[in-house]
Coordinates of N, CA and C in Angstrom, one line a residue:
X221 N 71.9 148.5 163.3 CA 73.3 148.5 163.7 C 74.2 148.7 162.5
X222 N 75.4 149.4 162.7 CA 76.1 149.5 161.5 C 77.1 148.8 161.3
X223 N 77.4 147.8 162.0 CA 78.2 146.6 161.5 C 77.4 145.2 162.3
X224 N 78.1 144.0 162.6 CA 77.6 142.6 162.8 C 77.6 143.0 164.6
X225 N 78.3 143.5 165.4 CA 79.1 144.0 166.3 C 80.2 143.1 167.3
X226 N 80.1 143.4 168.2 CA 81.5 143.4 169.0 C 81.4 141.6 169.0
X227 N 82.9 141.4 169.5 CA 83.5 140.2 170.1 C 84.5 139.9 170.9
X228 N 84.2 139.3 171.7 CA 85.7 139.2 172.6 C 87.0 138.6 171.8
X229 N 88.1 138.7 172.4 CA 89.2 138.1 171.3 C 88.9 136.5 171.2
X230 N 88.8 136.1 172.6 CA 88.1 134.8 172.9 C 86.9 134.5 172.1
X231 N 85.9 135.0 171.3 CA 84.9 134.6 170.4 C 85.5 135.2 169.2
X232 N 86.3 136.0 169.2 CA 86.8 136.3 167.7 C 87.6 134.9 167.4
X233 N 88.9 134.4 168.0 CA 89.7 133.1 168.2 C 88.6 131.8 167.9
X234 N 87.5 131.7 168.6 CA 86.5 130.5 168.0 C 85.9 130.7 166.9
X235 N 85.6 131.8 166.2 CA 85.0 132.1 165.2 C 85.8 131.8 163.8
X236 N 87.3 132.1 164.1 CA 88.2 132.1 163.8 C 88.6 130.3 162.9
X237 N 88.3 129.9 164.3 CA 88.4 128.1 164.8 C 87.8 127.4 163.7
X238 N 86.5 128.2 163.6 CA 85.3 126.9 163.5 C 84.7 127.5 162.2
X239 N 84.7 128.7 161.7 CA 84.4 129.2 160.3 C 85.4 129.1 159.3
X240 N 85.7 128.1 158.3 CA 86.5 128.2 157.4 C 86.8 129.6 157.0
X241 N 85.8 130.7 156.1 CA 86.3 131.3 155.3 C 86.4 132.9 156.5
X242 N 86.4 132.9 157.8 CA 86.1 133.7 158.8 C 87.9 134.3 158.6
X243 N 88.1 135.5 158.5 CA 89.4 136.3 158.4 C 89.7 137.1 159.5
X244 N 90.6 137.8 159.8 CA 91.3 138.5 160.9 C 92.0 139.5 160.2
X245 N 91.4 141.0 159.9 CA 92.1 142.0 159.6 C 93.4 143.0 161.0
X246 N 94.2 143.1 160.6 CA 94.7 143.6 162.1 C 94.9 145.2 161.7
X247 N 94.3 146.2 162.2 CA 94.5 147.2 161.2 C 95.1 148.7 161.8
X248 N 95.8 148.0 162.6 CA 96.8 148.7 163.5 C 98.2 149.4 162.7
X249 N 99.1 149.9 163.3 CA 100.2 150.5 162.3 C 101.3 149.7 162.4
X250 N 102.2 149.9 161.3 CA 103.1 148.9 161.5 C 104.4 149.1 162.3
X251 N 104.2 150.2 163.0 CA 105.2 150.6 164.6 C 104.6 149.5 165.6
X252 N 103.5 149.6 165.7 CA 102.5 148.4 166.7 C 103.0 147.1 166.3
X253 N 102.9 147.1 164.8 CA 102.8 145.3 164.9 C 104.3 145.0 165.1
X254 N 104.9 145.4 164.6 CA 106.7 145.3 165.1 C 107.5 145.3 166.6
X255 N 106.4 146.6 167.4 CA 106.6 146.6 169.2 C 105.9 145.8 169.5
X256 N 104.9 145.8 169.3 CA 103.9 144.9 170.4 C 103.4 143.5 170.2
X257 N 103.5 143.2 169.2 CA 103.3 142.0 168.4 C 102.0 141.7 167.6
X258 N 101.7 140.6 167.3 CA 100.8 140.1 166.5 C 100.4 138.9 166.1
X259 N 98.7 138.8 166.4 CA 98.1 137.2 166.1 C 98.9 136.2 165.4
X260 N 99.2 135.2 166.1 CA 99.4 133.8 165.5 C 98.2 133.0 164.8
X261 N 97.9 133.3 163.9 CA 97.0 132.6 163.5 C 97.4 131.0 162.8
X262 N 98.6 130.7 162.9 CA 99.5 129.4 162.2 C 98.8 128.6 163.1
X263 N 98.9 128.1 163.5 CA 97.7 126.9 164.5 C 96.0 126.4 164.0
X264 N 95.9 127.7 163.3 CA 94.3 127.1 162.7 C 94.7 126.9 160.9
X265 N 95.7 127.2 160.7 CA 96.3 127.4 159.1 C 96.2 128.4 158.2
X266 N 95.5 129.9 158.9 CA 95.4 131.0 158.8 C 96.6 131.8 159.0
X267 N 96.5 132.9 158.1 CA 97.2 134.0 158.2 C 96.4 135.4 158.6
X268 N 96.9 136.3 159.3 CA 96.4 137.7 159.7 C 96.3 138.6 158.3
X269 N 95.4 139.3 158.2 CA 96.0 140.3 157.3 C 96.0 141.3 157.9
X270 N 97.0 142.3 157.7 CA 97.8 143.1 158.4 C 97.3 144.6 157.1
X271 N 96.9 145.3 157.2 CA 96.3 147.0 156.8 C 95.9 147.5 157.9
X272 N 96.6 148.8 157.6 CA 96.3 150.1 158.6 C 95.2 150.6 158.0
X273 N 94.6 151.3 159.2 CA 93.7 151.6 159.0 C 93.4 153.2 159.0
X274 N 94.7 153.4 160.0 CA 95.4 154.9 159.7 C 96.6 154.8 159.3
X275 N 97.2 155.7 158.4 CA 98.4 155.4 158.2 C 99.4 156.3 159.0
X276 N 100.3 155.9 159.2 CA 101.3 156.4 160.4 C 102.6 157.3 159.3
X277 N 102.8 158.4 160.5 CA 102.9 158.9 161.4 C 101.5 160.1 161.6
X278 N 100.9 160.4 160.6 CA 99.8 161.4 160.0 C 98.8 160.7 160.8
X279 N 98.6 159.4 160.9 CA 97.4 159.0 161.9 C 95.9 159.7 160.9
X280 N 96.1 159.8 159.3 CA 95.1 160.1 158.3 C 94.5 158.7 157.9
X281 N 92.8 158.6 157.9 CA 92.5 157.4 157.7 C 93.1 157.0 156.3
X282 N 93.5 155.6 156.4 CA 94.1 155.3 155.0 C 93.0 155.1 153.9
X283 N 92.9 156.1 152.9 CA 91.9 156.3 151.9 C 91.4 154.5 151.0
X284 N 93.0 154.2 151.1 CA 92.7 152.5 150.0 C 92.1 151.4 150.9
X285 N 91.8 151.9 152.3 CA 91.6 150.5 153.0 C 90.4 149.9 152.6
X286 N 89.6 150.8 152.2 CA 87.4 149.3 152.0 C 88.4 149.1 150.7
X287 N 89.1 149.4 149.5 CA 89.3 148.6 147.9 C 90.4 148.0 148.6
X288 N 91.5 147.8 149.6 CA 92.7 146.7 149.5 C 91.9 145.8 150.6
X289 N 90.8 145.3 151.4 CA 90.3 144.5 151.8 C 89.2 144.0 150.9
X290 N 88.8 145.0 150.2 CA 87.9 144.0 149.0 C 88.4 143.4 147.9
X291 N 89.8 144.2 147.7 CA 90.5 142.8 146.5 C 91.0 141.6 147.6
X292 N 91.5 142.1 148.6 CA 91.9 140.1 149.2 C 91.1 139.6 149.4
X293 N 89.7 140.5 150.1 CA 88.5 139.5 150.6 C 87.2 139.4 150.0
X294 N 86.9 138.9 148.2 CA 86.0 139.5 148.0 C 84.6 139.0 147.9
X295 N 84.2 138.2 148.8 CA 83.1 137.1 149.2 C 82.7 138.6 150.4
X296 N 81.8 139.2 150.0 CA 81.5 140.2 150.7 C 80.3 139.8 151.9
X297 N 80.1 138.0 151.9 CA 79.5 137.3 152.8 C 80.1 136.9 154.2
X298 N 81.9 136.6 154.0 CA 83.1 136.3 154.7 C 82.7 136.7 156.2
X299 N 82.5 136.6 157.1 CA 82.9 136.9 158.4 C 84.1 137.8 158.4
X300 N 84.4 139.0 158.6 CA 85.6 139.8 159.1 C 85.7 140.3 160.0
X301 N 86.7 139.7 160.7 CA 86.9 140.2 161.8 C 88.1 141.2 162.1
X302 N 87.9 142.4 162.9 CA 88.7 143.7 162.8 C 89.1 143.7 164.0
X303 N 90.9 143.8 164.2 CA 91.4 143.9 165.3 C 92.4 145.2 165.4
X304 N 92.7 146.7 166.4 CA 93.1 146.8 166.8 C 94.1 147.1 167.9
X305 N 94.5 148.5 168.8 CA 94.9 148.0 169.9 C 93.9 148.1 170.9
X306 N 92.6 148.7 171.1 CA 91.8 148.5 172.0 C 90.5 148.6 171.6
X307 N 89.9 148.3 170.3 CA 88.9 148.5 169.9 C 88.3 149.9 169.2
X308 N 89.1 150.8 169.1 CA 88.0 152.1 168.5 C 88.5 152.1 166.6
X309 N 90.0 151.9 166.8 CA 89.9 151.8 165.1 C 89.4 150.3 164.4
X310 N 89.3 149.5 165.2 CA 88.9 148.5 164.0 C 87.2 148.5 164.3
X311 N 86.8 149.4 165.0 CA 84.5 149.6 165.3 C 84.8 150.1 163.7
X312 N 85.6 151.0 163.9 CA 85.6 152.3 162.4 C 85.5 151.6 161.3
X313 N 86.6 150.7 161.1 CA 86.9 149.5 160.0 C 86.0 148.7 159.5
X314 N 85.2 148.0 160.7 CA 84.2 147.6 160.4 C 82.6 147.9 160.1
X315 N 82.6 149.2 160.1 CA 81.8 149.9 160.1 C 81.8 150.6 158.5
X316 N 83.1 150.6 158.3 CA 83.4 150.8 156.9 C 82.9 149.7 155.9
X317 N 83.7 149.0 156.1 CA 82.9 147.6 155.5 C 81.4 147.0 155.1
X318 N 80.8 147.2 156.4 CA 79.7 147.4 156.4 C 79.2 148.3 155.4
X319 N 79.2 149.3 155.4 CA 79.1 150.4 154.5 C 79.4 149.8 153.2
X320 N 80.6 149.4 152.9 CA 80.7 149.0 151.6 C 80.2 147.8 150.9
X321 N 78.7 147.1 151.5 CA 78.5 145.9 151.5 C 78.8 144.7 151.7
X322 N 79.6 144.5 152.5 CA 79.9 143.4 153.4 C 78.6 143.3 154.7
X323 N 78.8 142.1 155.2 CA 77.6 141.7 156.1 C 77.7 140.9 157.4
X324 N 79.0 140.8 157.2 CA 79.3 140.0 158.6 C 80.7 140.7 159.0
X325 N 81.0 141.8 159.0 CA 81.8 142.6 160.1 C 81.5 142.6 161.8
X326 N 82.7 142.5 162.3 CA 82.9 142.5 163.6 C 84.2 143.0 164.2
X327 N 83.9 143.6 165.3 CA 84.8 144.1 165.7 C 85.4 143.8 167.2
X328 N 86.5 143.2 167.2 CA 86.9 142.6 168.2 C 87.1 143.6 169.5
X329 N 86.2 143.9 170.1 CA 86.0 144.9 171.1 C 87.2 145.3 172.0
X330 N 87.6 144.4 172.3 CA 89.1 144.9 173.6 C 90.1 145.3 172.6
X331 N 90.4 144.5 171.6 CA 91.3 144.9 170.5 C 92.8 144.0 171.2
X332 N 93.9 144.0 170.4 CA 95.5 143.2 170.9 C 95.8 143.7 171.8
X333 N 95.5 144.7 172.7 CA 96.1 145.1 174.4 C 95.4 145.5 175.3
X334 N 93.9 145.5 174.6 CA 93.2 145.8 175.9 C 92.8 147.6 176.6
X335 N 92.1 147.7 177.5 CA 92.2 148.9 177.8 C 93.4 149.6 179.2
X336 N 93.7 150.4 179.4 CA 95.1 150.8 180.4 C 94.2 150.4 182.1
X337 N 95.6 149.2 182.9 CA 95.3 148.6 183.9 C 95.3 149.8 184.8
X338 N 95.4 149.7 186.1 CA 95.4 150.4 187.0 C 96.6 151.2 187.4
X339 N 98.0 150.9 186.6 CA 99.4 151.1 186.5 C 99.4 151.6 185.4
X340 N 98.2 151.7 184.5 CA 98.4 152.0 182.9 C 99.0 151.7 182.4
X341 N 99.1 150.5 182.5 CA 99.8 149.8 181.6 C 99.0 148.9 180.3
X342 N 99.1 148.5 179.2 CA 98.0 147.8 178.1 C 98.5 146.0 178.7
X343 N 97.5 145.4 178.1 CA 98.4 144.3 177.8 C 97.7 143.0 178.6
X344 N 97.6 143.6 180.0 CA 97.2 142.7 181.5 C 95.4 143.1 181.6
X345 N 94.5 144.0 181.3 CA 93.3 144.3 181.5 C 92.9 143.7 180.8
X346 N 92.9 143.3 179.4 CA 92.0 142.6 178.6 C 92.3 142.6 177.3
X347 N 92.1 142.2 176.2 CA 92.6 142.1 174.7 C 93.4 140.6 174.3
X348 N 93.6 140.9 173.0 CA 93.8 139.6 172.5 C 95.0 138.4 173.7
X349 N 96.2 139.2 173.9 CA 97.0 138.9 174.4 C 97.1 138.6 176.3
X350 N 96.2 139.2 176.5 CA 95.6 139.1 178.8 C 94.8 137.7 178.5
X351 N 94.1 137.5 177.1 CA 93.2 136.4 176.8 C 94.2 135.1 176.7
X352 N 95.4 135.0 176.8 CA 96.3 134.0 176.8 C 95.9 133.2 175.2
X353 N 95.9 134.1 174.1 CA 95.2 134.0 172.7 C 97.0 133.8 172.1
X354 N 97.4 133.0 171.3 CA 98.6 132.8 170.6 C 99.1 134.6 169.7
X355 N 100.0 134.3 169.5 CA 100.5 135.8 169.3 C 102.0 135.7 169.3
X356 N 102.9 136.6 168.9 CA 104.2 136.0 168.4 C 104.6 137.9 168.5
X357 N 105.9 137.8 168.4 CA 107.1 139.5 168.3 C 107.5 139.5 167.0
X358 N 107.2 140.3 166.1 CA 107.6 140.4 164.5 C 109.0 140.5 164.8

């Protein structure tokens, strides 16, 4: 396998809980995290870290992302967990990581909204936020 693999946001949130040094990359863009919101992690005494993973408007993988996650997180042992809006860029992320020797990447499979309901709409099918998971409006 080329990362740890998938997790629900619900096992990402416990993992989260119960692993001290276990992190939350959110690596969505920052038009996302502004509209749609983003992890509360204040309740476990955590903070999110917040890197794109593409940079916006170009939607070009962002070249610094494996060196600006390995300076904040450099216990290349850590549990990382990659969120975000329905799972395909943070597989990538973590997959990256992996790559760059880290060992415990995961990727939080539904991602913060889930995949489009029946109304296509995000938000209500599944992801961090349908998981009734804490979360806040930048």
């Amino acid at each position: 396998m080329s990362y740890a693999g998938d997790v629900s946001p619900s096992q990402a949130w416990q993992m989260l809980s119960q692993d001290k040094p276990a992190r939350l990359v959110d690596v969505r863009t920052r038009p996302e995290w502004g509209f749609v919101g983003v992890p509360d992690l204040s309740g476990l005494g955590k903070k999110t870290m917040f890197l794109s993973w593409q940079d916006y408007p170009a939607m070009q993988i962002n070249a610094a992302f494996v060196a600006e996650v390995a300076k904040a997180i450099p216990d290349k042992d850590a549990p990382i967990l990659f969120l975000c809006r329905s799972g395909a860029r943070s597989k990538a992320a973590a997959m990256a990581l992996t790559a760059a020797g880290y060992s415990h990447c995961f990727n939080v499979s539904e991602g913060f909204e889930g995949a489009l309901d029946a109304e296509h709409h995000r938000g209500r099918a599944g992801g961090w936020k349908a998981a009734g998971l804490p979360w806040v409006q930048e």
